Amino acid sequence: MDPELTIGALSARSGVASSALRFYEARGLIQATRTTAGQRRYPRSTLRRVAFVRVAQQVGLSLTEIRQALASLPESRTPTAEDWRMLATSWRPRLDRRIALLQGLRDRLDTCIGCGCLSLGLCQLANPDDVAAHRGPGPQYIAGR
Amino acid sequence: MDPELTIGALSARSGVASSALRFYEARGLIQATRTTAGQRRYPRSTLRRVAFVRVAQQVGLSLTEIRQALASLPESRTPTAEDWRMLATSWRPRLDRRIALLQGLRDRLDTCIGCGCLSLGLCQLANPDDVAAHRGPGPQYIAGR
DNA sequence: CCTTGACTTCAAGTTAACTTCAACTCGTAG
DNA sequence: CTACGAGTTGAAGTTAACTTGAAGTCAAGG
């Protein structure tokens, strides 16, 4: 028996609903082979791929950005630990930036919010891009975008 | 001339679209007095309130949570610097937690993603709540929720 | 008096990330 | 042979956070 996973198994193991997995596939985040009956079968490595997606979401990336990140993995062969390590490494700057943002926020929050500079425009905190307006429509989630 | 702001002025100064300001009002995040003609007029302190909303969003809070946070401010009088400082302080734990999450993520990412534990379930990273499933419908934005 | 600009409301549209539902198909156990 | 569970698709619904549009009000300028 080869270790391929059904969608149910992948769902159970990853904690991600089957419907979400199909959605990820539609979005190009994961792929599946099909049985003759048309059912999806996932290689074990998909588990790691899904894990990466969830972690990336927690960092604040959109699925589109995550898809782009995953695009750096090899299509032809199963990604090795080294492949993953490289992806993770290429990510650190982003993570670092996000952490620095929050730390700056934390460190300046009590002084800044009390001093009056939080009247916007003067303070980096509230208007970090200087042009906070026209960021495009739709929900804007969190910073770093 | 008293220093009340029109919605256009508040929008310009805060970098938040007028439509968003009306939306915030509908959501109970800010309030306005009305002129005899029915136009909104905001006290200067609203500028700070809006700033707080934006900062809070960057930390990853939903408008509902932000409304609850703002509820700790006095309704009757204009919030003082001290009021704001208290609100900011009450927030630090949340901020700290979020920062710690990201730091842990960063620090463990390269080791974790390479070692195989990122197969979910075993690793705190990908499934921090242990029960990642059924978090309720709708977009789930970022961690800390 | 008429236009202009800034404002009003209310309803409907948008994007992200999913979930839910209805209608079907398989493979297996009884 | 039939029932059952697990899987399939496509369309429609959901939530958050807004934006956009239509239709109307008001004050000031020419």
mmCIF file of N, CA and C in Angstrom, chain B residues 1 15 18 23 25 43 46 49 53 66-67 71 75 100 104 113 121-122 128 135 139:
data_model
loop_
_atom_site.group_PDB
_atom_site.id
_atom_site.type_symbol
_atom_site.label_atom_id
_atom_site.label_comp_id
_atom_site.label_asym_id
_atom_site.label_seq_id
_atom_site.Cartn_x
_atom_site.Cartn_y
_atom_site.Cartn_z
ATOM 1 N N MET B 1 -14.255 80.364 15.993
ATOM 2 C CA MET B 1 -14.497 79.078 15.327
ATOM 3 C C MET B 1 -14.052 77.904 16.170
ATOM 4 N N GLY B 15 -6.849 59.957 6.758
ATOM 5 C CA GLY B 15 -6.510 59.057 5.660
ATOM 6 C C GLY B 15 -7.534 57.938 5.515
ATOM 7 N N SER B 18 -14.386 58.809 3.713
ATOM 8 C CA SER B 18 -15.635 59.225 4.345
ATOM 9 C C SER B 18 -16.581 58.050 4.487
ATOM 10 N N PHE B 23 -19.265 54.153 7.948
ATOM 11 C CA PHE B 23 -19.357 52.735 8.286
ATOM 12 C C PHE B 23 -18.935 52.510 9.740
ATOM 13 N N GLU B 25 -19.189 54.595 12.096
ATOM 14 C CA GLU B 25 -20.248 55.124 12.943
ATOM 15 C C GLU B 25 -21.375 54.099 13.065
ATOM 16 N N PRO B 43 -15.712 65.989 16.999
ATOM 17 C CA PRO B 43 -14.752 66.675 17.859
ATOM 18 C C PRO B 43 -13.343 66.201 17.484
ATOM 19 N N THR B 46 -11.928 62.707 17.960
ATOM 20 C CA THR B 46 -12.287 61.584 17.092
ATOM 21 C C THR B 46 -11.105 61.164 16.229
ATOM 22 N N ARG B 49 -9.328 58.706 18.026
ATOM 23 C CA ARG B 49 -10.129 57.486 18.059
ATOM 24 C C ARG B 49 -9.978 56.709 16.751
ATOM 25 N N VAL B 53 -8.314 53.000 15.912
ATOM 26 C CA VAL B 53 -8.970 51.950 15.135
ATOM 27 C C VAL B 53 -8.004 51.374 14.099
ATOM 28 N N ILE B 66 -12.453 45.920 18.398
ATOM 29 C CA ILE B 66 -12.000 47.295 18.600
ATOM 30 C C ILE B 66 -13.093 48.108 19.280
ATOM 31 N N ARG B 67 -14.307 47.859 18.871
ATOM 32 C CA ARG B 67 -15.416 48.576 19.499
ATOM 33 C C ARG B 67 -15.459 48.267 20.990
ATOM 34 N N ALA B 71 -14.867 50.783 24.158
ATOM 35 C CA ALA B 71 -15.951 50.957 25.123
ATOM 36 C C ALA B 71 -15.422 51.314 26.503
ATOM 37 N N GLU B 75 -17.598 57.913 28.009
ATOM 38 C CA GLU B 75 -18.542 58.419 27.014
ATOM 39 C C GLU B 75 -18.790 59.912 27.211
ATOM 40 N N ALA B 100 4.979 37.294 20.387
ATOM 41 C CA ALA B 100 5.597 36.035 20.792
ATOM 42 C C ALA B 100 5.277 34.934 19.794
ATOM 43 N N GLY B 104 8.154 33.009 17.833
ATOM 44 C CA GLY B 104 8.274 31.559 17.928
ATOM 45 C C GLY B 104 8.236 30.962 16.543
ATOM 46 N N ILE B 113 10.474 23.382 9.734
ATOM 47 C CA ILE B 113 9.972 23.053 8.423
ATOM 48 C C ILE B 113 10.856 22.017 7.749
ATOM 49 N N GLY B 121 -0.012 18.569 13.486
ATOM 50 C CA GLY B 121 -0.425 17.724 14.591
ATOM 51 C C GLY B 121 0.681 17.601 15.624
ATOM 52 N N LEU B 122 1.887 17.436 15.133
ATOM 53 C CA LEU B 122 3.007 17.307 16.043
ATOM 54 C C LEU B 122 3.584 18.673 16.375
ATOM 55 N N PRO B 128 -1.691 25.626 16.150
ATOM 56 C CA PRO B 128 -1.441 26.135 17.497
ATOM 57 C C PRO B 128 -2.597 25.908 18.456
ATOM 58 N N ARG B 135 -13.379 26.513 13.302
ATOM 59 C CA ARG B 135 -13.164 27.813 13.909
ATOM 60 C C ARG B 135 -14.329 28.706 13.540
ATOM 61 N N PRO B 139 -14.014 34.153 6.659
ATOM 62 C CA PRO B 139 -12.565 34.295 6.619
ATOM 63 C C PRO B 139 -12.013 34.297 8.036
#
